[in-house]
Tab-separated table of C-alpha atoms in Angstrom:
chain	number	residue	atom	x	y	z
A	1	ASP	CA	0.000	0.000	0.000
A	2	ARG	CA	2.853	2.370	0.834
A	3	SER	CA	4.473	1.565	-2.501
A	4	ARG	CA	1.285	2.248	-4.474
A	5	ALA	CA	0.782	5.520	-2.626
A	6	ARG	CA	4.393	6.536	-3.303
A	7	VAL	CA	3.904	5.990	-7.052
A	8	VAL	CA	0.971	8.403	-6.998
A	9	LEU	CA	3.080	10.965	-5.095
A	10	LEU	CA	5.967	10.570	-7.541
A	11	GLN	CA	3.762	11.021	-10.577
A	12	GLY	CA	2.084	13.965	-8.878
A	13	GLY	CA	5.391	15.796	-8.360
A	14	ASP	CA	5.640	15.553	-4.564
A	15	GLU	CA	8.942	17.248	-3.712
A	16	GLU	CA	10.077	14.900	-0.935
A	17	THR	CA	9.437	11.918	-3.198
A	18	LEU	CA	11.278	13.574	-6.077
A	19	VAL	CA	14.336	14.178	-3.860
A	20	LEU	CA	14.475	10.484	-2.961
A	21	TRP	CA	13.899	9.482	-6.574
A	22	ARG	CA	16.684	11.745	-7.886
A	23	ARG	CA	19.093	10.280	-5.339
A	24	LEU	CA	18.271	6.748	-6.529
A	25	VAL	CA	18.622	7.753	-10.190
A	26	ASN	CA	22.030	9.327	-9.584
A	27	MET	CA	23.274	6.282	-7.674
A	28	SER	CA	22.029	3.992	-10.442
A	29	ALA	CA	23.653	6.087	-13.165
A	30	ALA	CA	26.980	6.047	-11.318
A	31	TYR	CA	26.833	2.246	-11.162
A	32	PHE	CA	25.849	1.981	-14.833
A	33	ASN	CA	28.860	4.083	-15.784
A	34	ARG	CA	31.225	1.844	-13.775
A	35	VAL	CA	29.921	-1.199	-15.616
A	36	TYR	CA	29.914	0.557	-18.997
A	37	THR	CA	33.553	1.571	-18.545
A	38	LYS	CA	34.559	-2.011	-17.792
A	39	LEU	CA	32.565	-3.360	-20.736
A	40	GLY	CA	33.686	-0.702	-23.203
A	41	VAL	CA	30.095	0.464	-23.680
A	42	LEU	CA	29.963	3.926	-25.243
A	43	LEU	CA	26.675	5.073	-23.690
A	44	THR	CA	26.775	8.195	-21.499
A	45	ASP	CA	24.333	9.970	-19.193
A	46	ASP	CA	23.099	11.889	-22.239
A	47	ASP	CA	21.801	8.614	-23.647
A	48	LEU	CA	19.666	7.809	-20.593
A	49	ALA	CA	15.929	7.899	-21.255
A	50	GLY	CA	14.278	6.388	-18.202
A	51	GLU	CA	10.598	6.061	-17.507
A	52	SER	CA	10.481	9.590	-16.121
A	53	ARG	CA	11.242	10.997	-19.579
A	54	TYR	CA	7.778	9.867	-20.663
A	55	GLN	CA	5.968	11.047	-17.527
A	56	PRO	CA	4.740	14.298	-19.168
A	57	LEU	CA	3.351	12.277	-22.103
A	58	MET	CA	1.301	9.757	-20.139
A	59	GLU	CA	-1.746	11.962	-19.585
A	60	GLY	CA	-1.923	12.713	-23.310
A	61	VAL	CA	-1.545	9.067	-24.256
A	62	TYR	CA	-4.263	8.131	-21.760
A	63	ALA	CA	-6.552	10.789	-23.266
A	64	ARG	CA	-5.889	9.451	-26.765
A	65	LEU	CA	-6.844	5.948	-25.648
A	66	ASP	CA	-10.024	7.369	-24.165
A	67	ASP	CA	-10.831	9.359	-27.320
A	68	ALA	CA	-10.357	6.196	-29.381
A	69	GLY	CA	-12.892	4.388	-27.214
A	70	LEU	CA	-10.345	1.820	-26.044
A	71	LEU	CA	-10.683	2.354	-22.283
A	72	ARG	CA	-13.142	0.765	-19.886
A	73	GLU	CA	-13.468	0.660	-16.114
A	74	ASP	CA	-12.606	-2.606	-14.314
A	75	ASP	CA	-12.903	-2.707	-10.516
A	76	GLY	CA	-11.834	0.920	-10.256
A	77	ALA	CA	-8.956	0.621	-12.724
A	78	MET	CA	-8.987	1.796	-16.339
A	79	VAL	CA	-7.995	-0.921	-18.787
A	80	VAL	CA	-7.773	-1.755	-22.486
A	81	ASP	CA	-9.137	-5.093	-23.676
A	82	VAL	CA	-6.699	-6.923	-25.947
A	83	ASP	CA	-7.966	-9.889	-27.921
A	84	GLY	CA	-6.112	-13.158	-27.544
A	85	PHE	CA	-4.668	-12.646	-24.061
A	86	THR	CA	-5.877	-14.529	-21.001
A	87	ASN	CA	-4.790	-14.983	-17.399
A	88	ARG	CA	-3.964	-18.267	-15.634
A	89	ASP	CA	-7.661	-19.015	-15.176
A	90	GLY	CA	-8.378	-18.533	-18.855
A	91	ASP	CA	-10.241	-15.256	-18.341
A	92	PRO	CA	-9.610	-12.286	-20.669
A	93	LEU	CA	-6.513	-10.328	-19.617
A	94	PRO	CA	-6.703	-6.561	-20.170
A	95	LEU	CA	-3.837	-4.058	-20.205
A	96	ILE	CA	-4.060	-1.763	-17.181
A	97	ALA	CA	-3.563	1.900	-18.125
A	98	LYS	CA	-4.414	3.486	-14.766
A	99	SER	CA	-4.659	1.797	-11.382
A	100	ARG	CA	-7.573	2.111	-8.982
A	101	THR	CA	-5.430	4.563	-6.974
A	102	GLY	CA	-5.170	6.826	-10.021
A	103	ALA	CA	-1.544	6.054	-10.891
A	104	PHE	CA	-0.371	5.397	-14.404
A	105	MET	CA	1.128	1.952	-14.868
A	106	TYR	CA	4.242	0.564	-16.560
A	107	ALA	CA	2.059	-0.130	-19.563
A	108	THR	CA	1.131	3.541	-19.808
A	109	SER	CA	4.763	4.643	-19.862
A	110	ASP	CA	5.564	1.917	-22.396
A	111	LEU	CA	2.747	3.177	-24.608
A	112	ALA	CA	4.029	6.747	-24.251
A	113	CYS	CA	7.505	5.533	-25.156
A	114	VAL	CA	6.253	3.982	-28.406
A	115	VAL	CA	4.322	7.131	-29.287
A	116	ASP	CA	7.398	9.286	-28.651
A	117	ARG	CA	9.660	7.084	-30.768
A	118	ALA	CA	7.111	6.845	-33.544
A	119	GLU	CA	6.011	10.484	-33.694
A	120	ARG	CA	9.060	12.439	-32.477
A	121	LEU	CA	11.933	10.226	-33.640
A	122	ASP	CA	10.055	8.766	-36.628
A	123	ALA	CA	11.641	5.401	-35.782
A	124	ASP	CA	10.731	2.636	-38.198
A	125	LEU	CA	12.204	-0.193	-36.090
A	126	MET	CA	12.202	-0.376	-32.290
A	127	LEU	CA	14.141	-3.203	-30.644
A	128	TYR	CA	13.247	-4.041	-27.045
A	129	VAL	CA	16.138	-6.026	-25.544
A	130	ILE	CA	14.303	-7.260	-22.471
A	131	GLY	CA	14.139	-10.615	-20.673
A	132	SER	CA	11.843	-13.258	-22.143
A	133	PRO	CA	9.506	-13.282	-19.062
A	134	GLN	CA	8.263	-9.866	-20.235
A	135	ALA	CA	7.109	-11.272	-23.593
A	136	GLN	CA	3.379	-11.186	-22.836
A	137	HIS	CA	3.497	-7.647	-21.454
A	138	LEU	CA	5.292	-6.335	-24.526
A	139	GLN	CA	3.007	-8.210	-26.910
A	140	MET	CA	0.024	-6.559	-25.244
A	141	VAL	CA	1.651	-3.111	-25.376
A	142	PHE	CA	2.444	-3.511	-29.063
A	143	ALA	CA	-1.080	-4.789	-29.755
A	144	VAL	CA	-2.644	-1.732	-28.091
A	145	CYS	CA	-0.331	0.529	-30.104
A	146	GLU	CA	-1.559	-1.147	-33.273
A	147	MET	CA	-5.188	-0.755	-32.154
A	148	ALA	CA	-4.570	2.956	-31.497
A	149	GLY	CA	-2.824	3.446	-34.863
A	150	TRP	CA	0.622	4.257	-33.404
A	151	LEU	CA	2.310	1.168	-34.842
A	152	THR	CA	1.392	0.758	-38.484
A	153	PRO	CA	3.462	-0.898	-41.228
A	154	PRO	CA	6.258	-0.489	-42.108
A	155	ARG	CA	6.909	0.770	-38.550
A	156	GLN	CA	7.373	-2.134	-36.167
A	157	ALA	CA	8.428	-2.949	-32.615
A	158	VAL	CA	10.306	-6.189	-31.911
A	159	HIS	CA	10.918	-7.873	-28.577
A	160	VAL	CA	14.491	-9.194	-28.604
A	161	GLY	CA	14.017	-11.481	-25.619
A	162	PHE	CA	16.782	-13.301	-23.767
A	163	GLY	CA	16.983	-16.139	-21.273
A	164	SER	CA	18.314	-16.237	-17.740
A	165	VAL	CA	21.794	-16.808	-16.328
A	166	LEU	CA	21.711	-19.800	-13.967
A	167	GLY	CA	23.927	-21.061	-11.174
A	168	ASP	CA	25.199	-24.617	-10.771
A	169	ASP	CA	21.842	-25.543	-9.234
A	170	ARG	CA	20.153	-24.425	-12.487
A	171	LYS	CA	18.313	-21.690	-10.609
A	172	MET	CA	18.735	-17.950	-11.116
A	173	LEU	CA	22.366	-17.019	-10.455
A	174	ARG	CA	22.806	-15.716	-6.915
A	175	SER	CA	25.606	-15.150	-4.433
A	176	ARG	CA	26.380	-17.725	-1.739
A	177	ALA	CA	24.398	-15.567	0.658
A	178	GLY	CA	21.381	-15.812	-1.640
A	179	ALA	CA	21.467	-12.208	-2.875
A	180	SER	CA	21.327	-11.111	-6.500
A	181	VAL	CA	24.759	-11.046	-8.118
A	182	LYS	CA	26.020	-7.690	-9.351
A	183	LEU	CA	27.468	-7.642	-12.847
A	184	VAL	CA	30.408	-5.504	-11.753
A	185	ASP	CA	31.438	-8.217	-9.269
A	186	LEU	CA	31.253	-10.908	-11.966
A	187	LEU	CA	33.448	-8.799	-14.244
A	188	ASP	CA	36.029	-8.127	-11.546
A	189	GLU	CA	36.310	-11.809	-10.635
A	190	ALA	CA	36.616	-12.816	-14.300
A	191	VAL	CA	39.547	-10.419	-14.693
A	192	GLU	CA	41.192	-11.741	-11.503
A	193	ARG	CA	40.859	-15.345	-12.703
A	194	ALA	CA	42.185	-14.446	-16.148
A	195	ASP	CA	45.168	-12.737	-14.510
A	196	ALA	CA	45.938	-15.873	-12.498
A	197	LYS	CA	45.786	-18.052	-15.610
A	198	ILE	CA	48.073	-15.738	-17.559
A	199	ARG	CA	50.511	-15.493	-14.649
A	200	ASP	CA	50.728	-19.302	-14.472
A	201	ALA	CA	51.209	-19.650	-18.226
A	202	ASN	CA	53.640	-16.715	-18.647
A	203	PRO	CA	55.299	-15.948	-15.290
A	204	ASP	CA	57.873	-13.692	-16.954
A	205	LEU	CA	55.314	-11.475	-18.670
A	206	ASP	CA	55.581	-7.788	-17.783
A	207	PRO	CA	53.008	-7.010	-15.024
A	208	GLY	CA	51.611	-4.059	-16.959
A	209	VAL	CA	51.136	-6.176	-20.070
A	210	ARG	CA	49.619	-8.967	-17.979
A	211	ASP	CA	47.077	-6.579	-16.413
A	212	HIS	CA	46.107	-5.303	-19.859
A	213	VAL	CA	45.691	-8.794	-21.312
A	214	ALA	CA	43.860	-10.085	-18.220
A	215	ASN	CA	41.304	-7.291	-18.486
A	216	ILE	CA	40.671	-8.001	-22.165
A	217	VAL	CA	40.478	-11.768	-21.644
A	218	GLY	CA	38.321	-11.592	-18.506
A	219	ILE	CA	35.808	-9.095	-19.871
A	220	GLY	CA	35.777	-10.886	-23.218
A	221	ALA	CA	35.005	-14.184	-21.479
A	222	ILE	CA	31.838	-12.816	-19.863
A	223	LYS	CA	30.634	-11.163	-23.063
A	224	TYR	CA	31.345	-14.120	-25.320
A	225	ALA	CA	29.725	-16.603	-22.955
A	226	ASP	CA	26.531	-14.581	-23.087
A	227	LEU	CA	26.564	-13.812	-26.803
A	228	SER	CA	27.610	-17.265	-27.992
A	229	HIS	CA	24.478	-18.880	-26.542
A	230	ASN	CA	21.116	-18.759	-28.252
A	231	ARG	CA	19.770	-15.578	-26.674
A	232	THR	CA	16.392	-17.123	-25.784
A	233	SER	CA	17.956	-20.042	-23.890
A	234	ASP	CA	19.022	-20.127	-20.257
A	235	TYR	CA	22.648	-21.064	-19.553
A	236	VAL	CA	24.722	-22.049	-16.532
A	237	PHE	CA	27.357	-19.519	-15.508
A	238	SER	CA	30.822	-21.086	-15.133
A	239	TYR	CA	34.128	-19.207	-14.918
A	240	ASP	CA	36.045	-22.376	-15.756
A	241	LYS	CA	34.156	-22.875	-19.009
A	242	MET	CA	34.218	-19.180	-19.927
A	243	LEU	CA	37.987	-18.860	-19.484
A	244	ALA	CA	38.889	-22.208	-21.034
A	245	MET	CA	41.470	-22.071	-23.806
A	246	GLN	CA	39.667	-24.838	-25.693
A	247	GLY	CA	36.142	-24.874	-27.055
A	248	ASN	CA	33.892	-22.056	-28.202
A	249	THR	CA	35.140	-19.392	-25.779
A	250	ALA	CA	36.490	-15.866	-26.035
A	251	ALA	CA	39.903	-17.004	-24.773
A	252	TYR	CA	40.121	-19.603	-27.543
A	253	MET	CA	39.082	-17.068	-30.191
A	254	GLN	CA	41.435	-14.382	-28.863
A	255	ASN	CA	44.261	-16.912	-28.799
A	256	SER	CA	43.388	-17.994	-32.343
A	257	TYR	CA	43.670	-14.380	-33.482
A	258	ALA	CA	47.002	-13.952	-31.695
A	259	ARG	CA	48.334	-17.192	-33.219
A	260	VAL	CA	47.439	-16.081	-36.744
A	261	ARG	CA	48.967	-12.660	-36.207
A	262	SER	CA	52.184	-14.119	-34.793
A	263	ILE	CA	53.023	-15.849	-38.051
A	264	PHE	CA	53.914	-12.550	-39.706
A	265	GLY	CA	56.559	-11.899	-37.078
A	266	LYS	CA	57.976	-15.376	-37.566
A	267	ALA	CA	58.021	-14.927	-41.341
A	268	ASP	CA	59.592	-11.444	-40.992
A	269	VAL	CA	57.121	-10.067	-43.548
A	270	ASP	CA	56.001	-6.471	-44.062
A	271	LEU	CA	52.258	-7.115	-44.044
A	272	ALA	CA	51.300	-3.716	-45.460
A	273	ALA	CA	53.705	-4.203	-48.356
A	274	LEU	CA	52.391	-7.724	-48.970
A	275	ARG	CA	48.828	-6.453	-49.203
A	276	GLU	CA	49.895	-3.863	-51.776
A	277	SER	CA	52.190	-6.191	-53.723
A	278	GLY	CA	49.575	-7.564	-56.082
A	279	ALA	CA	50.256	-11.112	-54.882
A	280	THR	CA	47.347	-13.484	-55.482
A	281	ILE	CA	45.879	-16.357	-53.519
A	282	SER	CA	45.989	-19.878	-54.955
A	283	LEU	CA	43.715	-22.574	-53.575
A	284	ASP	CA	45.352	-25.791	-54.656
A	285	SER	CA	44.754	-27.941	-51.570
A	286	PRO	CA	41.388	-28.944	-50.013
A	287	THR	CA	42.242	-27.240	-46.710
A	288	GLU	CA	43.141	-23.991	-48.485
A	289	ARG	CA	39.814	-24.063	-50.313
A	290	ALA	CA	37.937	-24.925	-47.117
A	291	LEU	CA	39.523	-21.972	-45.301
A	292	ALA	CA	38.804	-19.619	-48.200
A	293	MET	CA	35.188	-20.782	-48.333
A	294	ALA	CA	34.849	-20.182	-44.593
A	295	ILE	CA	36.262	-16.663	-44.946
A	296	ALA	CA	33.830	-15.952	-47.791
A	297	ARG	CA	30.858	-16.836	-45.572
A	298	PHE	CA	31.493	-13.890	-43.223
A	299	PRO	CA	28.806	-11.663	-44.822
A	300	GLU	CA	26.332	-14.542	-44.640
A	301	ALA	CA	26.978	-14.911	-40.909
A	302	LEU	CA	26.360	-11.198	-40.364
A	303	GLU	CA	23.129	-11.346	-42.351
A	304	ARG	CA	21.906	-14.200	-40.135
A	305	VAL	CA	22.663	-12.143	-37.023
A	306	ALA	CA	20.767	-9.153	-38.375
A	307	ALA	CA	17.818	-11.254	-39.553
A	308	ASP	CA	16.785	-12.487	-36.119
A	309	TYR	CA	19.019	-10.564	-33.703
A	310	ARG	CA	21.046	-13.601	-32.597
A	311	PRO	CA	24.776	-12.856	-32.086
A	312	ASN	CA	25.409	-16.565	-31.445
A	313	HIS	CA	25.364	-17.069	-35.239
A	314	LEU	CA	28.473	-14.888	-35.466
A	315	ALA	CA	30.187	-16.620	-32.543
A	316	ALA	CA	29.520	-20.040	-34.102
A	317	TYR	CA	30.867	-18.829	-37.440
A	318	LEU	CA	34.078	-17.479	-35.884
A	319	PHE	CA	34.618	-20.735	-33.997
A	320	GLU	CA	34.235	-22.696	-37.229
A	321	LEU	CA	36.627	-20.348	-39.028
A	322	ALA	CA	39.244	-20.810	-36.305
A	323	GLY	CA	38.892	-24.568	-36.722
A	324	ARG	CA	39.350	-24.327	-40.476
A	325	TYR	CA	42.466	-22.261	-39.945
A	326	SER	CA	43.930	-24.852	-37.575
A	327	GLU	CA	43.424	-27.553	-40.207
A	328	PHE	CA	45.009	-25.329	-42.840
A	329	TYR	CA	48.004	-24.485	-40.645
A	330	GLU	CA	48.642	-28.143	-39.810
A	331	GLN	CA	48.497	-29.307	-43.416
A	332	CYS	CA	49.840	-26.357	-45.400
A	333	PRO	CA	53.308	-25.038	-44.477
A	334	VAL	CA	53.327	-21.260	-44.542
A	335	ILE	CA	56.774	-20.038	-43.530
A	336	LYS	CA	58.384	-23.105	-45.085
A	337	ALA	CA	56.189	-23.102	-48.189
A	338	GLU	CA	57.713	-24.655	-51.320
A	339	SER	CA	58.103	-21.300	-53.039
A	340	ALA	CA	57.994	-17.572	-52.331
A	341	THR	CA	54.822	-17.292	-54.405
A	342	LEU	CA	53.094	-20.016	-52.383
A	343	GLN	CA	54.280	-18.444	-49.130
A	344	GLN	CA	52.751	-15.112	-50.137
A	345	SER	CA	49.482	-16.835	-51.063
A	346	ARG	CA	49.237	-18.576	-47.725
A	347	LEU	CA	50.286	-15.492	-45.802
A	348	LEU	CA	47.454	-13.618	-47.479
A	349	LEU	CA	45.045	-16.352	-46.360
A	350	CYS	CA	46.407	-15.962	-42.836
A	351	ASP	CA	45.935	-12.214	-43.076
A	352	LEU	CA	42.319	-12.542	-44.193
A	353	THR	CA	41.626	-15.029	-41.407
A	354	ALA	CA	43.023	-12.684	-38.742
A	355	ARG	CA	41.132	-9.717	-40.149
A	356	VAL	CA	37.819	-11.596	-40.164
A	357	ILE	CA	38.299	-12.998	-36.652
A	358	GLY	CA	39.337	-9.555	-35.411
A	359	LYS	CA	36.391	-7.812	-37.065
A	360	GLY	CA	33.965	-10.474	-35.868
A	361	LEU	CA	35.119	-10.181	-32.262
A	362	THR	CA	34.981	-6.389	-32.519
A	363	LEU	CA	31.361	-6.611	-33.664
A	364	LEU	CA	30.669	-8.699	-30.553
A	365	GLY	CA	32.307	-5.976	-28.449
A	366	ILE	CA	35.347	-8.128	-27.658
A	367	GLU	CA	38.916	-6.851	-27.865
A	368	THR	CA	41.883	-8.790	-29.211
A	369	VAL	CA	45.535	-8.923	-28.201
A	370	GLU	CA	48.676	-9.686	-30.206
A	371	ARG	CA	49.949	-12.064	-27.543
A	372	MET	CA	48.072	-14.159	-24.996
């Protein structure tokens, strides 16, 4: 009851409530920025558009629903009936626009948000990256927008839903104390574990270099683990799997990139000059052709990602490409190729492989290093 009353006070502009709300917003924004910095996210405070941004629009949106004859009273609340939606008992499930206490609901702000994006921004595609449990709510919001004429073809809104991150018990990931886990803590621990792995593998590595690589590997591990899964599926969080050097992981892909890049140092080749030399690529062996075919499928992989908003298509493609390169490297000598012409051809294949892996990881928001 206190919470419902506070919502009414907030929407009514009560000063004490606004002071508390501003304090919470500022604390949240400070935390967001910490996480964004660690993740390399380029959003700033200027990009924030929280629910409060649409507060002044809610009354107008509510009036437009009323004018369109879409509202009706239901036990003191004002709702919109949406065909095809039912509750657990099988009864019709309406969208609540205003509660019995007179407060606008989440649905009202979501409707105002669509109206603002459609009429002010003239957006033709709106992607809602929100957890899958919110699917029904968003479907109802979009349906009401269509009924009101705010979402008409070719303008569309799409729910890009995603599953949950689970613990070893296959329940929602939580701390040992049972509290929700903060993303910033997961990121920090991933970096610490990556640092320990690198220190064990390369004890003589310069500490500054090790810190830099550990940050890239640790952050990359968290990102890749999330993006390499089908976004609608739940997955079990495991540092050991995420940081493994084998399998479809960021560490494996980053190491694959570093391995490909290292060959140019071993061959003592000026890569820029080689690219400009006019040398051509010959595909005489099956593994050369297989690698070239894999490289050529890069645009196809990107098109699949864009078609249904599933980054795991790109991660799977990069993993396959790395595998094709390993087969090529094992079977086709590069530095010790039979001729200078063949060496140049294979070096160019190596170059294309590194460039595609590097670009693919960049598109996933994952950095690469020249040495692991």
